[in-house]
Short mmCIF file of C-alpha atoms in Angstrom, two decimals:
data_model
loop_
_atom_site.label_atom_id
_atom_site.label_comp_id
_atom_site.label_asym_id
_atom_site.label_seq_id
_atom_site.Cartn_x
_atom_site.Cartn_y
_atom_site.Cartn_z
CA UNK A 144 -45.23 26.26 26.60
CA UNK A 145 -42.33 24.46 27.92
CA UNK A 146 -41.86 22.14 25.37
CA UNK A 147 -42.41 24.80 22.72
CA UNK A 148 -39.48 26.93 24.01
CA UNK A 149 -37.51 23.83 23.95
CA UNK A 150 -38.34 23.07 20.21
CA UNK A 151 -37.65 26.44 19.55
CA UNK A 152 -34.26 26.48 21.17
CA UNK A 153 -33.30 22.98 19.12
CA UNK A 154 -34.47 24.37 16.04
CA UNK A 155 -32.26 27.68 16.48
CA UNK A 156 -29.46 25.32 17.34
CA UNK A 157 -29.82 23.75 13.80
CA UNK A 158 -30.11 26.55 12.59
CA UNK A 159 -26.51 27.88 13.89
CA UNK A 160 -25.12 24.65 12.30
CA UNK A 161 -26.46 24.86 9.55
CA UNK A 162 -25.22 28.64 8.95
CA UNK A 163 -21.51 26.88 10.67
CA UNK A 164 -21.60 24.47 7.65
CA UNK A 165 -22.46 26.80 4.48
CA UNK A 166 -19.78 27.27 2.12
CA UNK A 167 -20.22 29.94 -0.73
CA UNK A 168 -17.40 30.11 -3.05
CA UNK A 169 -17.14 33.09 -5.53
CA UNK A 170 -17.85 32.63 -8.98
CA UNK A 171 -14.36 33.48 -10.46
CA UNK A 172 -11.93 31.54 -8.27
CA UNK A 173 -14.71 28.62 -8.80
CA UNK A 174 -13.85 28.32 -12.54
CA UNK A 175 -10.42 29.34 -12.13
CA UNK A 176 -9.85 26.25 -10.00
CA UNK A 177 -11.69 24.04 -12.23
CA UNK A 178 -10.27 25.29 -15.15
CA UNK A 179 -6.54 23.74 -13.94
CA UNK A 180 -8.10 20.93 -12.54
CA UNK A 181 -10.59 18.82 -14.48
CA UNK A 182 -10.25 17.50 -17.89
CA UNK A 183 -9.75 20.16 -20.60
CA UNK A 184 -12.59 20.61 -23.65
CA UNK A 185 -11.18 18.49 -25.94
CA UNK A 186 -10.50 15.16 -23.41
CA UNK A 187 -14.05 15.65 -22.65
CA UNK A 188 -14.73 15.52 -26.03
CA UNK A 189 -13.58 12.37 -26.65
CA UNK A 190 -16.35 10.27 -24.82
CA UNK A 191 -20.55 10.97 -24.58
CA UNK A 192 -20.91 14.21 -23.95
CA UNK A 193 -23.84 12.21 -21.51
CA UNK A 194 -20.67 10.56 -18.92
CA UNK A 195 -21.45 10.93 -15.44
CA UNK A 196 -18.74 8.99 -13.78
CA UNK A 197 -15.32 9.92 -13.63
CA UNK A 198 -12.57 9.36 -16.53
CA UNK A 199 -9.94 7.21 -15.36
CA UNK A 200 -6.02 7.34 -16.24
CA UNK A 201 -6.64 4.50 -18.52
CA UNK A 202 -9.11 5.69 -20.08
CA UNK A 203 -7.19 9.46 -21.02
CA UNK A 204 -4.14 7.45 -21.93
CA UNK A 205 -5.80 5.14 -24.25
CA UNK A 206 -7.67 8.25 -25.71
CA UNK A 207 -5.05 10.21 -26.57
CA UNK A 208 -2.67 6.95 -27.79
CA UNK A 209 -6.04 6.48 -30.46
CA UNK A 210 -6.05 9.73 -31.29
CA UNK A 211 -9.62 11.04 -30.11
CA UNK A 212 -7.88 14.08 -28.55
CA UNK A 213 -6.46 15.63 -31.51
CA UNK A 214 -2.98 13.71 -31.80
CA UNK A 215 -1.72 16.02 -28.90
CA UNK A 216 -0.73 15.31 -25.69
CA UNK A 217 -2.39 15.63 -22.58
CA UNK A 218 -2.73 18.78 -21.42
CA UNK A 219 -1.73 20.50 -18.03
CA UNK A 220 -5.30 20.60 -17.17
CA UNK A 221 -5.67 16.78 -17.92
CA UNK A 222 -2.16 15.92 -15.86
CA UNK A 223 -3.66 17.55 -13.05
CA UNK A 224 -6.96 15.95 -13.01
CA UNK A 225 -5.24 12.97 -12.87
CA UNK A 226 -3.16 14.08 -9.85
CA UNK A 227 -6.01 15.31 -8.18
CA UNK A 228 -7.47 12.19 -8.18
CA UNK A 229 -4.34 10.23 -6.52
CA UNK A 230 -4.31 11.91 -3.16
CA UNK A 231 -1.24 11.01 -0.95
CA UNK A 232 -3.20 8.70 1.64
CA UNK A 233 -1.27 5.76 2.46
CA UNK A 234 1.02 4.72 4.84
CA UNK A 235 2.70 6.13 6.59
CA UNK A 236 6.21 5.50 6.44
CA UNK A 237 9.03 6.88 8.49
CA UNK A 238 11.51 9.35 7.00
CA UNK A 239 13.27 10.46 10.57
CA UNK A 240 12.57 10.13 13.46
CA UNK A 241 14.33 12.49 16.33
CA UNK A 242 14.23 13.09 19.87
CA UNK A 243 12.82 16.61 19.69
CA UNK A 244 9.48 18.01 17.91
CA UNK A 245 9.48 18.41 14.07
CA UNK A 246 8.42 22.01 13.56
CA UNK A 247 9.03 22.86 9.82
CA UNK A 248 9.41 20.83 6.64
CA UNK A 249 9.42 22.01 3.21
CA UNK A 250 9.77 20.41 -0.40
CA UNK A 251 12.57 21.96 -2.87
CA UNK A 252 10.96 23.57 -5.82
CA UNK A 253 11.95 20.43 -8.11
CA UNK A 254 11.04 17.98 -5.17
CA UNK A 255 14.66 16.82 -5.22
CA UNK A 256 15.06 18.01 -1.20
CA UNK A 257 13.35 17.68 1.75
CA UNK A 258 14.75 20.34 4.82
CA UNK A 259 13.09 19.52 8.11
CA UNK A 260 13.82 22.07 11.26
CA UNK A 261 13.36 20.72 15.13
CA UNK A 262 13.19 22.19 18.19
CA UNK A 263 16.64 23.01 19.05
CA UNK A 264 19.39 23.49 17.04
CA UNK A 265 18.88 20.92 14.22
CA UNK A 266 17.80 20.67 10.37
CA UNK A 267 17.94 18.17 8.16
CA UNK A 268 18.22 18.03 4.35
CA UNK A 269 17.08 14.62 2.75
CA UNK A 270 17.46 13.36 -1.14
CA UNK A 271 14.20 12.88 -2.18
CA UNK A 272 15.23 10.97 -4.80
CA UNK A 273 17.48 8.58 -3.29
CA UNK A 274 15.77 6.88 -0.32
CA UNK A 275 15.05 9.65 1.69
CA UNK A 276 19.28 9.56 2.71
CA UNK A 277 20.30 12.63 4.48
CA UNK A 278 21.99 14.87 2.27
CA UNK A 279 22.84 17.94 4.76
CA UNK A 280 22.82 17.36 8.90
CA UNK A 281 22.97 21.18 10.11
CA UNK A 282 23.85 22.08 13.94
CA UNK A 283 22.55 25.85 13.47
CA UNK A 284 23.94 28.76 15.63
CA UNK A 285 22.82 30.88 17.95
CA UNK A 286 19.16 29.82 18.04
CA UNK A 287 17.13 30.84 20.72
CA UNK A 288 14.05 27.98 21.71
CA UNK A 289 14.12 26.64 18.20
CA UNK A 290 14.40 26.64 14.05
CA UNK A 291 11.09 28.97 13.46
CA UNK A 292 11.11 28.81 9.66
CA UNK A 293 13.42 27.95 6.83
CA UNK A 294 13.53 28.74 3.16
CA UNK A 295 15.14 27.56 0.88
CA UNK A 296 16.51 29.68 -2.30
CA UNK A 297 15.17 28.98 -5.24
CA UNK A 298 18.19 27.44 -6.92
CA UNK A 299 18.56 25.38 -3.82
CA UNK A 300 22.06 26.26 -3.21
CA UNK A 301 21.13 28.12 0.33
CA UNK A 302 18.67 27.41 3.15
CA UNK A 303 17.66 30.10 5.25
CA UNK A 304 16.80 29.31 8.61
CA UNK A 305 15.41 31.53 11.29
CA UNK A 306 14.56 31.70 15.53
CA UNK A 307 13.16 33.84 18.46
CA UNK A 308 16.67 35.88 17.95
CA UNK A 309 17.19 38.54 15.13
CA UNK A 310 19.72 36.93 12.95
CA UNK A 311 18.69 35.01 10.02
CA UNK A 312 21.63 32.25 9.20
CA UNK A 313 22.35 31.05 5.25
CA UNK A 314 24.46 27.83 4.78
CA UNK A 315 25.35 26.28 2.03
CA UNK A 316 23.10 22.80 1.24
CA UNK A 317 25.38 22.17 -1.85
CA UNK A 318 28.79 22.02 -0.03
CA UNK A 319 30.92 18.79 -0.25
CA UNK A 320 30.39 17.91 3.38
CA UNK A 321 27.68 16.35 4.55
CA UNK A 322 27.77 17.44 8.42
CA UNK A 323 27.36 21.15 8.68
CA UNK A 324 28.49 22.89 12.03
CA UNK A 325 27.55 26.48 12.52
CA UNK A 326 30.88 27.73 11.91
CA UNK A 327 33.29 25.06 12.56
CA UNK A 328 33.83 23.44 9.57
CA UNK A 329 31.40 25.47 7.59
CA UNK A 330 30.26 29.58 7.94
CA UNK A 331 26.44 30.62 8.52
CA UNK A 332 26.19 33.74 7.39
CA UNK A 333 24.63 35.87 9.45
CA UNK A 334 21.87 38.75 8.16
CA UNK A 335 21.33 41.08 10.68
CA UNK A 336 18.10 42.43 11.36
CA UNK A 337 18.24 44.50 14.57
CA UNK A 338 18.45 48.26 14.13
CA UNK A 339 19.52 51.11 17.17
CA UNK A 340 16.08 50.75 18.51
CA UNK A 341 15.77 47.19 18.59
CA UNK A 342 16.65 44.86 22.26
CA UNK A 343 18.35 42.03 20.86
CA UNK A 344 16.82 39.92 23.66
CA UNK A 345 13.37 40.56 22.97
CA UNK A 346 13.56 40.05 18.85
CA UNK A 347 12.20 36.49 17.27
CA UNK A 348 11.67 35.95 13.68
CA UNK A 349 8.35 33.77 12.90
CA UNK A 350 8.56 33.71 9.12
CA UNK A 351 11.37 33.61 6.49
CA UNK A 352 10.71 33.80 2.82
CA UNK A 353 13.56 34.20 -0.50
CA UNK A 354 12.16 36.08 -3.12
CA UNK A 355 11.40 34.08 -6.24
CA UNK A 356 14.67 35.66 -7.86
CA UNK A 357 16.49 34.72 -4.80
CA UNK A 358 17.87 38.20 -4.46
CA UNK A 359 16.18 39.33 -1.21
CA UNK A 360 14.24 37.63 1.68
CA UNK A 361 11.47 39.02 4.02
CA UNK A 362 10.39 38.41 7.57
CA UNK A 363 7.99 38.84 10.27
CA UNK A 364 8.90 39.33 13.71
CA UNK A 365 7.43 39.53 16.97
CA UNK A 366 8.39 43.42 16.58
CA UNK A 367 5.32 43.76 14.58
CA UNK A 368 7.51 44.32 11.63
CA UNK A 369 8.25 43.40 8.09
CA UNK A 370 11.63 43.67 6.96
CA UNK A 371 13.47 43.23 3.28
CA UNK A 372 16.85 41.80 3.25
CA UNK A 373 19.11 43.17 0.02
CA UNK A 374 21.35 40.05 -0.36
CA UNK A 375 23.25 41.95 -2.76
CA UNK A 376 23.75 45.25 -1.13
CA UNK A 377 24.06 42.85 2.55
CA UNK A 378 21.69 45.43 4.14
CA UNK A 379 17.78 45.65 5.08
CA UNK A 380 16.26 47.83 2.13
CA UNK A 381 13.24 48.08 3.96
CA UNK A 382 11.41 48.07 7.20
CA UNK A 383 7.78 48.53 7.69
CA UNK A 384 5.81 48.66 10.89
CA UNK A 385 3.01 46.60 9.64
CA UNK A 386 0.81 45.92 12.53
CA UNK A 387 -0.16 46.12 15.81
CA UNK A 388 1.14 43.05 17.24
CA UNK A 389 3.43 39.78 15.78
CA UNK A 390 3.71 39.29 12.77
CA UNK A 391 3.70 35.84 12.49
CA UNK A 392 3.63 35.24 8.50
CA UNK A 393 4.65 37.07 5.71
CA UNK A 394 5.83 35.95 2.00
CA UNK A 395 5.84 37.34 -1.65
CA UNK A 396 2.27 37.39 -3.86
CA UNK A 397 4.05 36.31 -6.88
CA UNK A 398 6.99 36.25 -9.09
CA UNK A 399 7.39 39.94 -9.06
CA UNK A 400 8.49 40.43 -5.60
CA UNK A 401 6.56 43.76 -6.02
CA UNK A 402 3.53 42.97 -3.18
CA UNK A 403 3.88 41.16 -0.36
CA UNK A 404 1.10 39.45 1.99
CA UNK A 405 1.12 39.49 6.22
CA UNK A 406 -0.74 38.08 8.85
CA UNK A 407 -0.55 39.16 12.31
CA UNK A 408 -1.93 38.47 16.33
CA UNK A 409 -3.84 41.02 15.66
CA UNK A 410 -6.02 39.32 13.09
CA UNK A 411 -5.53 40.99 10.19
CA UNK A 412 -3.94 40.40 6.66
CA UNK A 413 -2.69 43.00 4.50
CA UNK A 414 -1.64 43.36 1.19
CA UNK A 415 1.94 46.04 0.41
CA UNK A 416 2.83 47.03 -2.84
CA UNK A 417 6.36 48.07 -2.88
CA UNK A 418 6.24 50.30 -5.72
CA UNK A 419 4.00 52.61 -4.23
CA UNK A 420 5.29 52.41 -0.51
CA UNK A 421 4.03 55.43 1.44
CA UNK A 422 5.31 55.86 5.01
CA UNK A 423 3.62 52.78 6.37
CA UNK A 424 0.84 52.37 4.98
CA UNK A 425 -0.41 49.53 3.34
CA UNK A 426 -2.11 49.00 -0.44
CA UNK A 427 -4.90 47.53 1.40
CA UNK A 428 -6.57 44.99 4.73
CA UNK A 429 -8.06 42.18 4.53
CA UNK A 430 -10.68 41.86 7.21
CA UNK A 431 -12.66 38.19 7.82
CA UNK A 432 -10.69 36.76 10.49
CA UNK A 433 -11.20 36.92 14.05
CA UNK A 434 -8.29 35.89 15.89
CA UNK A 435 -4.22 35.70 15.32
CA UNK A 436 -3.22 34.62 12.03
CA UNK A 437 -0.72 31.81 11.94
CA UNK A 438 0.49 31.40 8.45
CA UNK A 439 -0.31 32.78 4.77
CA UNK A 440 0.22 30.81 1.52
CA UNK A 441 0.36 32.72 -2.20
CA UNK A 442 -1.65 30.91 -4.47
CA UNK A 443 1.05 33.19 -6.54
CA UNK A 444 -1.13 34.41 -9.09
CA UNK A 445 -0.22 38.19 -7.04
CA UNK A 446 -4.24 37.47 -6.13
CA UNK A 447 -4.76 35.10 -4.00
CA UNK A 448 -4.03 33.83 -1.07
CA UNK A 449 -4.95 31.69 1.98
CA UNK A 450 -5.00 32.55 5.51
CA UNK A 451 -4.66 29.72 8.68
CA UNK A 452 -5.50 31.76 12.13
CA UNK A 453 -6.55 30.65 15.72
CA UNK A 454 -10.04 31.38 15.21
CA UNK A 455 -10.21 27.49 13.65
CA UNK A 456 -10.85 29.05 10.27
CA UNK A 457 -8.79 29.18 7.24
CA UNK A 458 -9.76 31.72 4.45
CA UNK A 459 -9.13 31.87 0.97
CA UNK A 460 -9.00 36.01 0.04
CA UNK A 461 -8.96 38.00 -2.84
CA UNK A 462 -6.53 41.23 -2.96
CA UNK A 463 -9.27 43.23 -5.11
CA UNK A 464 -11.74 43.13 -2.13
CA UNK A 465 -9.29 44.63 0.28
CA UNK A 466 -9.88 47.87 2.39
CA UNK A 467 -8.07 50.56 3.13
CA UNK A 468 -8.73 50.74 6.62
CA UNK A 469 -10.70 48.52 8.99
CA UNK A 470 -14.48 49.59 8.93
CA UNK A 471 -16.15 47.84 11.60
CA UNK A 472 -14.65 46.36 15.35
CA UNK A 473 -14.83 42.73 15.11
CA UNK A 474 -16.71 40.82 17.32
CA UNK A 475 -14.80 40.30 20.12
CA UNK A 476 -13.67 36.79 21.31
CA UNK A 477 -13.88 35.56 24.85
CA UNK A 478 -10.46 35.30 26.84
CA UNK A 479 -8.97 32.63 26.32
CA UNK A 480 -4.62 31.38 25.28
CA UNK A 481 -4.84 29.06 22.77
CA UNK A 482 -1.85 27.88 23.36
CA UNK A 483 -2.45 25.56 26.28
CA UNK A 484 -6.47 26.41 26.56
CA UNK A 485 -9.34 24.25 24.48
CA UNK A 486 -11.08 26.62 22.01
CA UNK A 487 -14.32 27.60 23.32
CA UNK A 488 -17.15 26.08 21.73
CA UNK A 489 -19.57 28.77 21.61
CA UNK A 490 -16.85 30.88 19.68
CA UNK A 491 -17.37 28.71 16.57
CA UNK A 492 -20.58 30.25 15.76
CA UNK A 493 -18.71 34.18 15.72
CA UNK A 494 -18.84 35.98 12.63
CA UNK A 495 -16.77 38.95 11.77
CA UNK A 496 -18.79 41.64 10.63
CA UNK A 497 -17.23 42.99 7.76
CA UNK A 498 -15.63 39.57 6.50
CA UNK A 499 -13.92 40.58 3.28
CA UNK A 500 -12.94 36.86 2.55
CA UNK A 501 -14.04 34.63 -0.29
CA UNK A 502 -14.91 31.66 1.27
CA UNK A 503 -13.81 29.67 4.76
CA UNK A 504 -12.93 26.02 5.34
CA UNK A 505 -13.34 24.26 8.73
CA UNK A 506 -12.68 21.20 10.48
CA UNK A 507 -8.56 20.95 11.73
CA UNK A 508 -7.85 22.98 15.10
CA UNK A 509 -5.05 25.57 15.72
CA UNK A 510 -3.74 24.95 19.29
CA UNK A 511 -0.92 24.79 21.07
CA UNK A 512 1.38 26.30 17.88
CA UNK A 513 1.80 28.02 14.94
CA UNK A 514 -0.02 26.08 12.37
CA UNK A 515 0.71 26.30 8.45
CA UNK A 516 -1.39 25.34 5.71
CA UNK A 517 -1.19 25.34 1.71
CA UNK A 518 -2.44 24.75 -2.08
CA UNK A 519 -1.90 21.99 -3.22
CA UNK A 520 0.63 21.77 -6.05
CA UNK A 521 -0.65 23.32 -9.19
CA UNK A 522 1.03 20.76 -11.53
CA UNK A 523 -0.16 17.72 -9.93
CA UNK A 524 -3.38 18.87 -8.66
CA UNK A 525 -4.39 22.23 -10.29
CA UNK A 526 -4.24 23.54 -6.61
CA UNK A 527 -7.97 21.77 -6.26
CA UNK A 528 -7.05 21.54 -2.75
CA UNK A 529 -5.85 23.23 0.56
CA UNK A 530 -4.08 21.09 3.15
CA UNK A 531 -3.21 22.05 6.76
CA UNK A 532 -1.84 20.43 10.09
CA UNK A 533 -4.01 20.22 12.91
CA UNK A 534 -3.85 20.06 16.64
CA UNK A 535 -5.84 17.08 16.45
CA UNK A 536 -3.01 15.03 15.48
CA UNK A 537 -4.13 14.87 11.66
CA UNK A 538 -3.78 17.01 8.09
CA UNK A 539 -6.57 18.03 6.86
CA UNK A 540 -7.05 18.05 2.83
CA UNK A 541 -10.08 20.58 2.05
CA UNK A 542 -11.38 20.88 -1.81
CA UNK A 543 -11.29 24.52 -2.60
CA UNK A 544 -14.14 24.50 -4.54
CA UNK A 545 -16.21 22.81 -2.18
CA UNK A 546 -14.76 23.35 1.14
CA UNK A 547 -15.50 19.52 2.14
CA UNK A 548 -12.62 18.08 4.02
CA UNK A 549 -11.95 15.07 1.09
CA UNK A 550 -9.21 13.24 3.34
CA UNK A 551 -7.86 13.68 6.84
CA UNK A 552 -4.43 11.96 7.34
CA UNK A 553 -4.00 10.32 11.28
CA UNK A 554 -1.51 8.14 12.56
CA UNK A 555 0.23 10.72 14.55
CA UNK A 556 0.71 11.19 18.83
CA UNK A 557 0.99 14.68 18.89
CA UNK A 558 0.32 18.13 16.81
CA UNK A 559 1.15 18.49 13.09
CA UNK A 560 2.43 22.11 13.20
CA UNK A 561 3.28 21.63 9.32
CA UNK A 562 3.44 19.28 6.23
CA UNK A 563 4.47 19.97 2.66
CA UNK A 564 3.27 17.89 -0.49
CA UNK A 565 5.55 16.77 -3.31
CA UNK A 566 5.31 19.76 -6.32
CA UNK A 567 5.33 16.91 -8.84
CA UNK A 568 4.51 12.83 -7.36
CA UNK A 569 1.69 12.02 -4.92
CA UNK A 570 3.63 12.35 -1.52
CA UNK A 571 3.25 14.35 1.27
CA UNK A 572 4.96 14.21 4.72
CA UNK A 573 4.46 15.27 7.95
CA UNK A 574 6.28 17.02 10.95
CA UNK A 575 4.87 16.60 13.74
CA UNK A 576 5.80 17.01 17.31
CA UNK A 577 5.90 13.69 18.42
CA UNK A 578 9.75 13.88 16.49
CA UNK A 579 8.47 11.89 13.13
CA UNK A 580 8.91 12.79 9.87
CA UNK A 581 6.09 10.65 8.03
CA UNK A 582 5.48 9.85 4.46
CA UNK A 583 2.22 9.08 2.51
CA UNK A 584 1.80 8.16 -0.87
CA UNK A 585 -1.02 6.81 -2.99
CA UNK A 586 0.40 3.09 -2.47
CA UNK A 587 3.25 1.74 -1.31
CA UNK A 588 4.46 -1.61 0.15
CA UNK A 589 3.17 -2.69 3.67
CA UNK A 590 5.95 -4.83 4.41
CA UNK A 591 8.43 -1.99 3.85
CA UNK A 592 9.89 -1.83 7.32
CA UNK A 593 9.93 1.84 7.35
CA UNK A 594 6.52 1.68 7.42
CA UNK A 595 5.42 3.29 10.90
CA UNK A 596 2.99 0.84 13.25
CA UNK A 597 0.38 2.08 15.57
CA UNK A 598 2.63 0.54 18.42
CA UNK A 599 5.76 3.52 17.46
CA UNK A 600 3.15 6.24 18.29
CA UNK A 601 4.29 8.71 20.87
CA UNK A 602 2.98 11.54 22.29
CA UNK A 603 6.50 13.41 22.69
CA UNK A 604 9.42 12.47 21.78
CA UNK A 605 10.90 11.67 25.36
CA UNK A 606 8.29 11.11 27.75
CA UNK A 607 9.85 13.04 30.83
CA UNK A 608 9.93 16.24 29.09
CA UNK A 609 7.20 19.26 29.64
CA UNK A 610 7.02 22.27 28.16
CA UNK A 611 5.49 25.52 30.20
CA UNK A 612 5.64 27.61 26.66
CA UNK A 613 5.45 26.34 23.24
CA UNK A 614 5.87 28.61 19.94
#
């Protein structure tokens, strides 16, 4: 009888990783994704309709220079199934490298700029397009602990840059000068977001997002708040108490500026529709995950969106399955601070009871820090993917359709809190908070000296330093 309890307790163990490792994907978002990223009818058409193996670049370019497509060019569809297969994986090779942690990086919209933030009081703007120089060195003002987001404006004229304090700061990125000190020789505007009832002390922004007009930006503060900034009018427009604890990301659904996504501590996403703003209520909640939510990413479609939290989990959600309240208590997690405990092993096999999401990837960790993830770009890649930092020292690239990790990126010493892919060429870099700024392509020369060697790893950028508390 012994033995048979002990077969029995091996097979349920399969069983729970089995269930861990199914991936369902709804049928919609399924073709949706395909639809931008694989070969449109008419490239298929011209080879046997009997072709297993994949079509390679030569093979559409010589295609459509015959003619077999139709005399037209290729199609967005076709671009990005080439992209998709030419996944930024080599390398890498240094961009920066600081003597503080990299916590933010983003891509300009036209890939011209890279803006990095560190911890402290720096950001730095690179040109893309000309060696990776820097373009803009920033010495913010009045940060408290360190840059928490930036955003850039969609002209990319101003960056937006935000901390644990309740002033956002706008500068300037197109000035003449190239050194940028919080006024000195340049002015940071300041947009005030504290009201009467707010303690200055005790405000931090998490998340900072321009609206795709550039007209207004949102954020989401440890206040458990959303608030609109009127650029115009210089005033907040609005101010929602959204949850019941930080909100830690929040950004616009689509062009529009009409809804707008959160994600808070207290594991929740929810969907507000400006246009029909009542009190403080939302449009609707997304229920699924089962811890804090670090970071949200439009797929900007005003549908959907994906979701990175400190359950391990990212989920990809649709707005038309959202709730208007939260039915069921979700299963409760055991204590534990994931930002300097190991995430307990049995909590991997929790499921939420009334998960409302469309489908869950797994494999990267969320310790220590805030961790962001993304689509992929839609015109190189037909956002076929999702990519995220890790804990583990590595970004994860997941297929959407799939959920199969299809690459995981190491060379790192210490957590990637975020990463940001090219919109239009195969490169994606990496902060991470060993101080690095890394750069991966699909090839590239190994004799470049800016290419970074195993013996440059780090595990923080100055050895004697220790952190009790990290964001």
């Amino acid at each position: 009888m012994r033995g048979v309890r002990r077969s029995a307790r091996g097979e349920a163990s399969r069983n729970a990783d089995r269930e861990l490792d199914r991936f369902a994907m709804a049928n919609e978002v399924f073709h949706l994704t395909r639809a931008r990223s694989e070969l449109c009818h008419r490239s298929r058409g011209a080879a046997s309709a009997r072709r297993r193996r994949p079509f390679s670049t030569f093979e559409l370019v010589s295609a459509r220079e015959s003619g077999r497509t139709g005399g037209a060019g290729l199609s967005s569809a076709d671009r990005a199934y080439v992209g998709s297969r030419h996944i930024p994986t080599k390398g890498p090779w240094g961009v920066d490298e600081m003597d503080s942690e990299a916590y933010v990086s983003q891509f300009s919209a036209d890939g011209s700029l890279l803006v990095a933030g560190f911890r402290g009081s720096r950001i730095r703007v690179y040109d893309a397009e000309r060696g990776w120089k820097i373009h803009k060195d920033i010495s913010c003002r009045s940060l408290q602990w360190t840059v928490s987001d930036i955003a850039l404006s969609p002209d990319q004229q101003f960056l937006a840059y935000s901390s644990l304090s309740p002033i956002v700061h706008i500068v300037n990125v197109q000035s003449s000068g190239r050194e940028s000190h919080a006024n000195v020789n340049e002015i940071h505007e300041g947009l005030d977001f504290t009201g009467n009832e707010q303690d200055e002390e005790d405000f931090g922004i998490f998340s900072v997002k321009f609206s795709k007009d550039g007209k207004e930006v949102v954020i989401g503060n440890n206040e458990r708040s959303i608030y609109v900034y009127d650029l115009a009018a210089n005033k907040v427009s609005v101010r929602i108490r959204a949850h019941k604890a930080d909100v830690n990301a929040v950004t616009f659904a689509d062009e529009s500026g009409n809804v707008l996504y959160s994600g808070s501590d207290d594991s929740l996403c929810k969907v507000w529709d400006r246009r029909c703003l009542v009190g403080e209520k939302s449009a609707g909640i997304l229920t699924g995950h089962l811890d804090g939510v670090t970071f949200i990413d439009s797929r900007g479609d005003g549908r959907y969106f994906i979701s990175n939290c400190k359950d391990q989990r990212i989920k990809l959600w649709d707005i038309r399955k959202m709730s208007s309240g939260v039915r069921t208590r979700p299963m409760k997690m055991v204590d534990w601070d994931y930002r300097w405990m190991p995430f307990p092993s049995e909590a991997h096999h929790f499921k939420h009871p009334d998960d409302k999401s469309v489908a869950t990837y797994r494999g990267h960790s969320v310790l220590r820090t805030l961790i962001r993830c993304y689509f992929s770009p839609i015109h190189s890649t037909g956002q076929r993917y999702i990519y995220t930092g890790s804990s583990d020292k590595s970004v994860h690239i997941y297929d959407v359709v799939t959920g199969k990790t299809i690459e995981r990126l190491s060379w790192h010493g210490s957590v990637i809190r975020d990463c940001t892919w090219h919109p239009y060429s195969p490169t994606l870099v990496t902060s991470s908070w060993d101080g690095y700024l890394a750069r991966w392509e699909t090839s590239g020369n190994n004799d470049d000296p800016s290419m970074l060697a195993a013996d440059k790893q780090r595990a923080r950028p100055y050895a004697q330093y220790e952190d009790l508390f990290m964001m």
